[in-house]
mmCIF file of C-alpha atoms and ligand atoms in Angstrom:
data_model
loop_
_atom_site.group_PDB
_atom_site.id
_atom_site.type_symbol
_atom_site.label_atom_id
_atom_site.label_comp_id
_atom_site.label_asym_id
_atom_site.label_seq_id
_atom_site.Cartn_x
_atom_site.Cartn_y
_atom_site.Cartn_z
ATOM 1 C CA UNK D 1279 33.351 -2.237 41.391
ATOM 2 C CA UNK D 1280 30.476 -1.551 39.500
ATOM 3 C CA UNK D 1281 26.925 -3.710 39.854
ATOM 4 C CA UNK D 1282 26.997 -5.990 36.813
ATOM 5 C CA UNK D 1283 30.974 -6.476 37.097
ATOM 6 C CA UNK D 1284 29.690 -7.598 40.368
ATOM 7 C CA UNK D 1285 26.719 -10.039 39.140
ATOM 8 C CA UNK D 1286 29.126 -11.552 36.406
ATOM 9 C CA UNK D 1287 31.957 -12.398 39.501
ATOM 10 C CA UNK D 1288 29.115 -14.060 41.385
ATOM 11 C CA UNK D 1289 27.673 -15.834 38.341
ATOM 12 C CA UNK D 1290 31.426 -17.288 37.653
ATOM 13 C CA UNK D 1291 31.794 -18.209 41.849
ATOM 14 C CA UNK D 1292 28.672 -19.753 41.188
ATOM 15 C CA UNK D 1293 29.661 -22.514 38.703
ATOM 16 C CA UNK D 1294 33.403 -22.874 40.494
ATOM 17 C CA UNK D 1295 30.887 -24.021 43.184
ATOM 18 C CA UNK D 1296 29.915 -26.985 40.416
ATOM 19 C CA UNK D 1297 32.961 -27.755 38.598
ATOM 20 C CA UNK D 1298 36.534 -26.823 38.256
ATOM 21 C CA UNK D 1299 36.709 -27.715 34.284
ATOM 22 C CA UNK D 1300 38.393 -24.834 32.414
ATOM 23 C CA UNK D 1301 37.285 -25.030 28.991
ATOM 24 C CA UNK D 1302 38.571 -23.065 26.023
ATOM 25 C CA UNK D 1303 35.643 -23.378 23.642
ATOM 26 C CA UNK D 1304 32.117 -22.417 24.047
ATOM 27 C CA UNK D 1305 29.352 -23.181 22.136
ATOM 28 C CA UNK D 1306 25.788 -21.590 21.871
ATOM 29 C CA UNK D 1307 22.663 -23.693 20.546
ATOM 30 C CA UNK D 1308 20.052 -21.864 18.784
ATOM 31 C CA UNK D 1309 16.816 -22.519 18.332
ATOM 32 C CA UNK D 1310 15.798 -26.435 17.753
ATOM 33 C CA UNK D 1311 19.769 -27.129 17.295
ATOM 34 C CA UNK D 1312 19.681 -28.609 20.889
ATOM 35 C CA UNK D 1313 19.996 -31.686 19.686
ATOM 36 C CA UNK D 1314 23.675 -32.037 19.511
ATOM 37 C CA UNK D 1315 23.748 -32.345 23.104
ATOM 38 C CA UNK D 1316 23.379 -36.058 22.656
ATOM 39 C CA UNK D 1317 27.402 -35.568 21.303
ATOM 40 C CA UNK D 1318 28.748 -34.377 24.529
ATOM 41 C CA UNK D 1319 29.793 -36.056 27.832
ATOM 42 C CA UNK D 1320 28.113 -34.220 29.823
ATOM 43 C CA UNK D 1321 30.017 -34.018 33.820
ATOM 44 C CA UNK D 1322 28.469 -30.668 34.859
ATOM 45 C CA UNK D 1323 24.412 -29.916 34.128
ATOM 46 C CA UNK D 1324 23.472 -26.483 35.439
ATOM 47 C CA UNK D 1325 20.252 -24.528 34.543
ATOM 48 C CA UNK D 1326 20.197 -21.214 33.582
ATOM 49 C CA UNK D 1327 17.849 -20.827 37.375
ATOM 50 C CA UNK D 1328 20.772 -22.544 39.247
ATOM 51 C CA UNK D 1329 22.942 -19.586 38.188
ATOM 52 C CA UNK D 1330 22.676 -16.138 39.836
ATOM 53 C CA UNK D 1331 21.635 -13.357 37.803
ATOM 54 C CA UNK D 1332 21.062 -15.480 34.505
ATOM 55 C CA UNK D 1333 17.491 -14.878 32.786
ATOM 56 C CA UNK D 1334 16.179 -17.869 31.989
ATOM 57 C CA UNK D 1335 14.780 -18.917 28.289
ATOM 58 C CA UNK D 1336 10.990 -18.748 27.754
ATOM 59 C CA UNK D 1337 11.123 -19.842 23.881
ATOM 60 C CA UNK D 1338 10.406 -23.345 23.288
ATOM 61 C CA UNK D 1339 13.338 -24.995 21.219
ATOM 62 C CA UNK D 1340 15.371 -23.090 23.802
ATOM 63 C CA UNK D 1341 16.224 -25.620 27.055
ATOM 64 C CA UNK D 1342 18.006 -23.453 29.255
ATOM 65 C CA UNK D 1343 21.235 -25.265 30.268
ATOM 66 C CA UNK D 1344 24.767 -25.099 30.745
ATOM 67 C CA UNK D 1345 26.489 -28.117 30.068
ATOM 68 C CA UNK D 1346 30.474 -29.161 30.920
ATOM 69 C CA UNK D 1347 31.843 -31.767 29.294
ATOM 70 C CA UNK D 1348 33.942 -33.175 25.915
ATOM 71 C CA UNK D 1349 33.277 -33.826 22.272
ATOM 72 C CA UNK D 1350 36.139 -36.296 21.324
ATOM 73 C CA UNK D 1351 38.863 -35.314 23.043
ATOM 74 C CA UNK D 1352 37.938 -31.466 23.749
ATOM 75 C CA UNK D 1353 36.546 -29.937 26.906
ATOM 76 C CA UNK D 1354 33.579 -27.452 26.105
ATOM 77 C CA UNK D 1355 30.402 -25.361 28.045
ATOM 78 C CA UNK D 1356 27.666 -25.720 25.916
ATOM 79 C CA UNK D 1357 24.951 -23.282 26.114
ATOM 80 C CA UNK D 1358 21.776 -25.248 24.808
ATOM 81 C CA UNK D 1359 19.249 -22.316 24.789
ATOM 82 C CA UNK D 1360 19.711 -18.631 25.041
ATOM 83 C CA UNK D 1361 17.756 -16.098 26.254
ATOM 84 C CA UNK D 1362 16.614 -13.394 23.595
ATOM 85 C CA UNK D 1363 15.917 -9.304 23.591
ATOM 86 C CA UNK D 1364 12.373 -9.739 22.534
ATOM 87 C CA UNK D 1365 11.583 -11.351 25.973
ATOM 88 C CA UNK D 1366 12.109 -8.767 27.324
ATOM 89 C CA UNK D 1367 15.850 -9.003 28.434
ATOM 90 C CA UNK D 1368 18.042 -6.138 28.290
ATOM 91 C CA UNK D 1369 21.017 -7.050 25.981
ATOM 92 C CA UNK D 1370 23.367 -6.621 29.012
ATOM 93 C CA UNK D 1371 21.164 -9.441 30.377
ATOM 94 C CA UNK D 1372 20.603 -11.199 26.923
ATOM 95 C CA UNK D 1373 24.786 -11.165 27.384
ATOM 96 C CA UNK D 1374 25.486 -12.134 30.502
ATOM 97 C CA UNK D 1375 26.515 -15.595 30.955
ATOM 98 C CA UNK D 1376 28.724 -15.362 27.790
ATOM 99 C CA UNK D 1377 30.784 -12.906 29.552
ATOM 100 C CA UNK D 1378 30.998 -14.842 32.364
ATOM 101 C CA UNK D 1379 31.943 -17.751 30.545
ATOM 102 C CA UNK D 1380 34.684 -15.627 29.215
ATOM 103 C CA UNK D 1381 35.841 -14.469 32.830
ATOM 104 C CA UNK D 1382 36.325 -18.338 32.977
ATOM 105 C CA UNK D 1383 38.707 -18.739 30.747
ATOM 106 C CA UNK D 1384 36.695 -19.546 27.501
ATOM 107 C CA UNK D 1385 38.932 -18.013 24.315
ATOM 108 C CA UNK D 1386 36.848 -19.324 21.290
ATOM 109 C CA UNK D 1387 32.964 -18.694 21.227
ATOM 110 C CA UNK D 1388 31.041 -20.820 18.379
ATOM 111 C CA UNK D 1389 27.644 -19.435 17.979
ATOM 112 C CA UNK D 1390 24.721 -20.734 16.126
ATOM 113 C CA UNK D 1391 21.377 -20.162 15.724
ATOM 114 C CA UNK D 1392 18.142 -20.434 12.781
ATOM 115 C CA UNK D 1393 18.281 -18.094 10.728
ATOM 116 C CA UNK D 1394 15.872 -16.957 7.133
ATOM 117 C CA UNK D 1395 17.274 -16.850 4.128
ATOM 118 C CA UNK D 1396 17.273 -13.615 2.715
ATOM 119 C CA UNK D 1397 20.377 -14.469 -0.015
ATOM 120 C CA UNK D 1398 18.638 -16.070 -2.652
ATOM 121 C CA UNK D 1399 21.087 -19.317 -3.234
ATOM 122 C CA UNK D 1400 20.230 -20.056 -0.297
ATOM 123 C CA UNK D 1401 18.175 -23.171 0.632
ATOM 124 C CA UNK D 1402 16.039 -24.434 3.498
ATOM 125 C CA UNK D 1403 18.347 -26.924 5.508
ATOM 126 C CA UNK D 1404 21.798 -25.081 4.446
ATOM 127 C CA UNK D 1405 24.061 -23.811 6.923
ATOM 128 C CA UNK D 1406 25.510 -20.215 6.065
ATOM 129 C CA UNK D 1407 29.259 -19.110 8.261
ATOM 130 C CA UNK D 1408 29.190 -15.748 9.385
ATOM 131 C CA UNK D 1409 31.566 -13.603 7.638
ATOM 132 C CA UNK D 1410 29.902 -9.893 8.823
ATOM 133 C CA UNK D 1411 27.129 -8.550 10.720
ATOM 134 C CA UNK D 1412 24.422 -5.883 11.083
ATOM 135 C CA UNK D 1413 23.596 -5.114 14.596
ATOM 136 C CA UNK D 1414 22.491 -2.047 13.959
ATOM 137 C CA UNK D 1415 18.811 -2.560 14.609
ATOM 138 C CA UNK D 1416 19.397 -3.713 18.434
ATOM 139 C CA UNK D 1417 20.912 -1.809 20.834
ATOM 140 C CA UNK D 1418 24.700 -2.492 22.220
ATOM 141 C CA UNK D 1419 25.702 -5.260 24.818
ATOM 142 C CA UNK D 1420 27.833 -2.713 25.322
ATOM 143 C CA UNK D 1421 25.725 0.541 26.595
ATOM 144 C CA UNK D 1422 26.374 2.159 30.130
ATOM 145 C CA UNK D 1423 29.317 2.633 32.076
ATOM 146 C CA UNK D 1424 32.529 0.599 30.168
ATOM 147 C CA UNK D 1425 33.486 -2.417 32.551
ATOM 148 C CA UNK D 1426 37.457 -1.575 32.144
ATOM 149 C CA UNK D 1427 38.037 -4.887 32.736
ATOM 150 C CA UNK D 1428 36.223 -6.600 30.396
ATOM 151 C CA UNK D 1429 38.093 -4.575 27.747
ATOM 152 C CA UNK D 1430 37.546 -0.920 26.063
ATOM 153 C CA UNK D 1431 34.985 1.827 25.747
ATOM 154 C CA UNK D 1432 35.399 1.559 21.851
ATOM 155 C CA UNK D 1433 35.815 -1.805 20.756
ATOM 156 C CA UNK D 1434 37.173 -2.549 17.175
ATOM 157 C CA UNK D 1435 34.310 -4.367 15.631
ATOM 158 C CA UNK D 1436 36.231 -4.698 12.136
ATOM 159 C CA UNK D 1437 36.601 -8.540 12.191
ATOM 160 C CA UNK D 1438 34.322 -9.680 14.385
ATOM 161 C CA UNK D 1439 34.427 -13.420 12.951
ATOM 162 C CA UNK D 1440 37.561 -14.153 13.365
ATOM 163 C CA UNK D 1441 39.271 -15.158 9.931
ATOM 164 C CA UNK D 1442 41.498 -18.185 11.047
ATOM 165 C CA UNK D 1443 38.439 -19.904 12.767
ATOM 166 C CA UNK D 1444 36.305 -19.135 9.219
ATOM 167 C CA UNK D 1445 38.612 -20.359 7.370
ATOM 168 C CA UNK D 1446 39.192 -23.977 9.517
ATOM 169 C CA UNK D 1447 35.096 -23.938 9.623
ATOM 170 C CA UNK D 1448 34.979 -23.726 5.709
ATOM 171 C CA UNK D 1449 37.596 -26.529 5.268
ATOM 172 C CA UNK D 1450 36.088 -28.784 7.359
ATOM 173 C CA UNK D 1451 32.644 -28.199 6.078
ATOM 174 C CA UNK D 1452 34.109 -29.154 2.889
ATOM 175 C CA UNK D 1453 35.347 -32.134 3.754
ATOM 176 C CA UNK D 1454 32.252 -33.523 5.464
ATOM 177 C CA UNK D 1455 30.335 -32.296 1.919
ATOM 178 C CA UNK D 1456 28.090 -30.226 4.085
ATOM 179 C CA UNK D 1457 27.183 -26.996 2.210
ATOM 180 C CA UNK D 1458 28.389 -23.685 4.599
ATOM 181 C CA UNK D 1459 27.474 -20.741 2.562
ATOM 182 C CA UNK D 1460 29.502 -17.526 3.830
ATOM 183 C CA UNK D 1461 27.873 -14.364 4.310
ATOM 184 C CA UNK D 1462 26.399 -11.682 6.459
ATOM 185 C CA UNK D 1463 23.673 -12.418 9.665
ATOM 186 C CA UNK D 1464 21.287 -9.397 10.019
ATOM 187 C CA UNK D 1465 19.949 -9.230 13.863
ATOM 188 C CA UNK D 1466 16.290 -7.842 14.476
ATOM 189 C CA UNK D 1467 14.877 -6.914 17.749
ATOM 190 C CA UNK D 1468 12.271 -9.444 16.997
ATOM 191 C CA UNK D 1469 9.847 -10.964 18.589
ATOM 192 C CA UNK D 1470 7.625 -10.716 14.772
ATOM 193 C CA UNK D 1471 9.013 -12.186 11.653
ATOM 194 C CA UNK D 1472 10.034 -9.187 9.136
ATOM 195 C CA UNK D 1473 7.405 -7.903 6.557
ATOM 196 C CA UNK D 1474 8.755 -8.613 2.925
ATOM 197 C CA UNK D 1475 9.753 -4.731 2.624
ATOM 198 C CA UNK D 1476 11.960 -4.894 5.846
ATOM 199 C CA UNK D 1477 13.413 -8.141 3.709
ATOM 200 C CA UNK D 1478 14.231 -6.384 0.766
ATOM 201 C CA UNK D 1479 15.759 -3.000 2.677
ATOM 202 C CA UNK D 1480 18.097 -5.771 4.424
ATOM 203 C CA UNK D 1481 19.128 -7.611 1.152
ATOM 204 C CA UNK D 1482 19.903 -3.847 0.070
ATOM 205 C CA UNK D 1483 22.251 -3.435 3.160
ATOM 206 C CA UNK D 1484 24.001 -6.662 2.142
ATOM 207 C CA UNK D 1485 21.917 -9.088 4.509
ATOM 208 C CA UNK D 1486 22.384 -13.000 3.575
ATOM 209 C CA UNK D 1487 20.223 -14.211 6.226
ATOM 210 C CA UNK D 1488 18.132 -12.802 9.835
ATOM 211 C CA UNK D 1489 17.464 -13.871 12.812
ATOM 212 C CA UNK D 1490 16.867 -12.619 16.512
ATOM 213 C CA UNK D 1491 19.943 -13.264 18.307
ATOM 214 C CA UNK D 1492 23.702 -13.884 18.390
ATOM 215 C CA UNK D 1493 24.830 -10.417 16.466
ATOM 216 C CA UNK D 1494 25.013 -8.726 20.222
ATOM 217 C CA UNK D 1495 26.686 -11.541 21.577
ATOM 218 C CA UNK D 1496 29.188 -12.000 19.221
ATOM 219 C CA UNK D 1497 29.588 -7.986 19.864
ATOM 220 C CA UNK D 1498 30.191 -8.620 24.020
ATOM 221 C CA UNK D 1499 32.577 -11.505 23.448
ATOM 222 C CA UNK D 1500 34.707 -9.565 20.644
ATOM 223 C CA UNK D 1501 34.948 -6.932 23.282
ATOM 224 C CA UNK D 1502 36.516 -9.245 26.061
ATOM 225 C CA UNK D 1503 38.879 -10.460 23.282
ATOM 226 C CA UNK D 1504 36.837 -13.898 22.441
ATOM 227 C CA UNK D 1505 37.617 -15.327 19.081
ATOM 228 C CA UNK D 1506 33.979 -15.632 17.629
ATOM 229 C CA UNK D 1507 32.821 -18.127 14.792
ATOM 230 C CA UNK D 1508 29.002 -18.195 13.936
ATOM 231 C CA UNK D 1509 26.793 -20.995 11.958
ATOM 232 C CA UNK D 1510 23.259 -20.067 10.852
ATOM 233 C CA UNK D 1511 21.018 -23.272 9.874
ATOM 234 C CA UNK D 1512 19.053 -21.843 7.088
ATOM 235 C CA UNK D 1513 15.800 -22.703 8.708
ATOM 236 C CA UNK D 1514 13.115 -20.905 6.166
ATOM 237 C CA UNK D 1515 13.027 -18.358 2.918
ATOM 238 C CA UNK D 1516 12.767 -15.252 4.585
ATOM 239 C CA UNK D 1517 9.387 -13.331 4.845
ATOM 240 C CA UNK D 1518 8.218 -13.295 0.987
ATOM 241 C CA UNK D 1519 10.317 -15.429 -0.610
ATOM 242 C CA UNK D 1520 8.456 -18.369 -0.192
ATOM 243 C CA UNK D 1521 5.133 -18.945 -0.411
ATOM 244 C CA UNK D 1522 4.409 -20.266 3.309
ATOM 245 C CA UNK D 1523 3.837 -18.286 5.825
ATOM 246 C CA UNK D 1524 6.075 -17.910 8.713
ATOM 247 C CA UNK D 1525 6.137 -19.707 11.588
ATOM 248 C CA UNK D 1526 8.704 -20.884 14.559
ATOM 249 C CA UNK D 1527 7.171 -24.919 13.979
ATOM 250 C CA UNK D 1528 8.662 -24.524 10.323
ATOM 251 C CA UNK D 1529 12.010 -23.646 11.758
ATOM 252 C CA UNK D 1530 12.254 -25.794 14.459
ATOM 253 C CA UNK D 1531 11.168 -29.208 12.039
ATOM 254 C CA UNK D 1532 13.822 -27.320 9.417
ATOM 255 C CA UNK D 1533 16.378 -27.384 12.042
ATOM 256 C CA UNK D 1534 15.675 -31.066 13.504
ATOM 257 C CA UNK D 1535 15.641 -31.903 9.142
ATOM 258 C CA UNK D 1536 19.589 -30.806 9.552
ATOM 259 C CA UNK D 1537 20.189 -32.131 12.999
ATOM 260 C CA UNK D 1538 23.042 -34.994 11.709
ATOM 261 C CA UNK D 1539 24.542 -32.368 8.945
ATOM 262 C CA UNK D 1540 24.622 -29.860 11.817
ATOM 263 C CA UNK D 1541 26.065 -32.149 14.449
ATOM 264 C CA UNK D 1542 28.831 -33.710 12.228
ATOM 265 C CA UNK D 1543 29.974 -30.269 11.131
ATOM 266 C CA UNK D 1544 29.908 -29.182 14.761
ATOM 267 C CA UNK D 1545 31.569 -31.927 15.608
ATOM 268 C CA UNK D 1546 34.416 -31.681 13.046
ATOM 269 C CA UNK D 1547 34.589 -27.587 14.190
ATOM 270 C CA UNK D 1548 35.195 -28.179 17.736
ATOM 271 C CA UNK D 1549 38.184 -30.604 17.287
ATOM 272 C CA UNK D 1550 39.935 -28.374 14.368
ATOM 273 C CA UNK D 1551 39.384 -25.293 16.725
ATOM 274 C CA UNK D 1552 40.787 -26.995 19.701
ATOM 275 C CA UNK D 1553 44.028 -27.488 17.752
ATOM 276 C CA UNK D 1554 44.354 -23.490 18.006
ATOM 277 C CA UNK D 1555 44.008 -22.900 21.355
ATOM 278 C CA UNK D 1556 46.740 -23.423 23.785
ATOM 279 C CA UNK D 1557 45.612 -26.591 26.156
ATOM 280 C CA UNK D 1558 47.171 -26.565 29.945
HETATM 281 N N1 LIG B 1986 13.462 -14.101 10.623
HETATM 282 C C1 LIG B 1986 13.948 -13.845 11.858
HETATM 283 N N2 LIG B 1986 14.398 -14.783 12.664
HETATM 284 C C2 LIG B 1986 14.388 -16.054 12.221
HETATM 285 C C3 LIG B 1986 13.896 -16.406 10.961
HETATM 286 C C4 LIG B 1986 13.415 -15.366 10.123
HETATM 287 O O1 LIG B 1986 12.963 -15.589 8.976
HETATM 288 N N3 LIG B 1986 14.027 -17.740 10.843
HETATM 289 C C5 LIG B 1986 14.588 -18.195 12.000
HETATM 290 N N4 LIG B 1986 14.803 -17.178 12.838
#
């Protein structure tokens, strides 16, 4: 068995040790969006340190926790906090509790994250669905030896966001009269905000918005078979677009700004993807 197949079967002994829930849907919390914790019923708190082989999160904004427990009527893991490339993580680190949250059963993986605007309709305190991706600036989850098991050497990365979970996240988004732009999330390596240039090459490749995470995820889950959904919270203009300088204190206080938009759509999301999955 190879080494990391090995690390993810001990990560996923490690949490049977803590709970027996099975949930279908996982969710990922990006930066300052940890407040919609305060929506789940939490029975299970584990941090990322309790967990073998999980790198924990040095970015404040980013708490470090897995969390069981139900929104409504639906069983979910949350992930508040992720752990980033620019820290220094390799992605196959950067990845590693999603996949073994997939080993566990999980079939539908909603990831968000803040995100600049690069699209120019976009606003500050707007959330954009992921329709695409560029990932080509970071390297794969995927490099090294193909874990057979997880699923193939050459994935199929043509729908990556899966259609049927865009279109319920659209519809419900519309009904709640929350704005949910659709578009395309370019990853960087990070850990510096782009230079106005690298902002207009990206527009050119058909960028809507950037950030520093979630494209290689959503890459490791499609290639275990995960259905994949992804929010951005439009946190800032992208570098020269506004006139402000850049800073992570802008996007947290944008994100916190859309904390009840965020956590109603969220909220509406998890219950209309529930409906899909097949509950035991
Ligand atoms: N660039 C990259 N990552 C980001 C940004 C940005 O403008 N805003 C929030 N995360």
């Amino acid at each position: 068995m190879q080494q990391e197949y090995r690390r993810l079967t001990e990560i996923c002994q490690t949490i049977r040790q803590y709970t027996t829930a099975h949930p279908k849907i996982a969710v990922v919390l990006g930066s300052g969006l940890g407040g919609f914790v305060q929506q789940l019923r939490v029975h299970t708190e584990l941090a990322f340190a309790q967990l073998p082989h999980v790198p924990t999160s040095t970015v404040p904004g980013h708490a470090g926790r897995l969390l069981f427990g139900s929104v409504g009527d639906t069983e979910i893991v949350l992930m508040q906090g992720r752990t980033h490339y620019y820290e220094g993580y390799s992605m196959q680190q950067v990845v590693r509790l999603i996949r073994a949250l997939g080993m566990l059963g999980v079939e539908i993986l909603l990831l968000t994250n803040a995100a600049g605007g690069i699209n120019m309709q976009y606003h500050p305190g707007e959330f954009m669905l992921l329709s695409g991706q560029i990932a080509s600036l970071v390297p794969s989850p995927l490099r090294g030896v193909n874990m057979e098991e997880l699923g193939p050497r050459f994935p199929d990365m043509t729908n990556i966001y899966d259609d049927m979970l865009q279109k319920i996240a659209l519809d419900a988004a519309h009904r709640l009269h929350i704005t949910l732009h659709q578009g395309v999330y370019i990853q960087t390596a990070g850990p510096q905000y782009e230079s106005p240039q690298e902002i207009l090459m990206y527009r050119t490749w058909g960028a809507d918005a950037v950030g520093m995470s979630t494209a290689a995820e959503a890459i490791a889950a499609r290639h275990m078979g995960m259905r994949v959904c992804g929010i951005s919270c439009i946190s800032n203009l992208a570098a020269g677009l506004g006139s402000m300088p850049l800073s992570h204190s802008e996007v947290q206080q944008t994100a916190d700004r859309s904390a009840a938009d965020f956590a109603r759509l969220l909220d509406a999301l998890i219950s209309d993807f529930s409906k899909t999955v097949q509950t035991k």
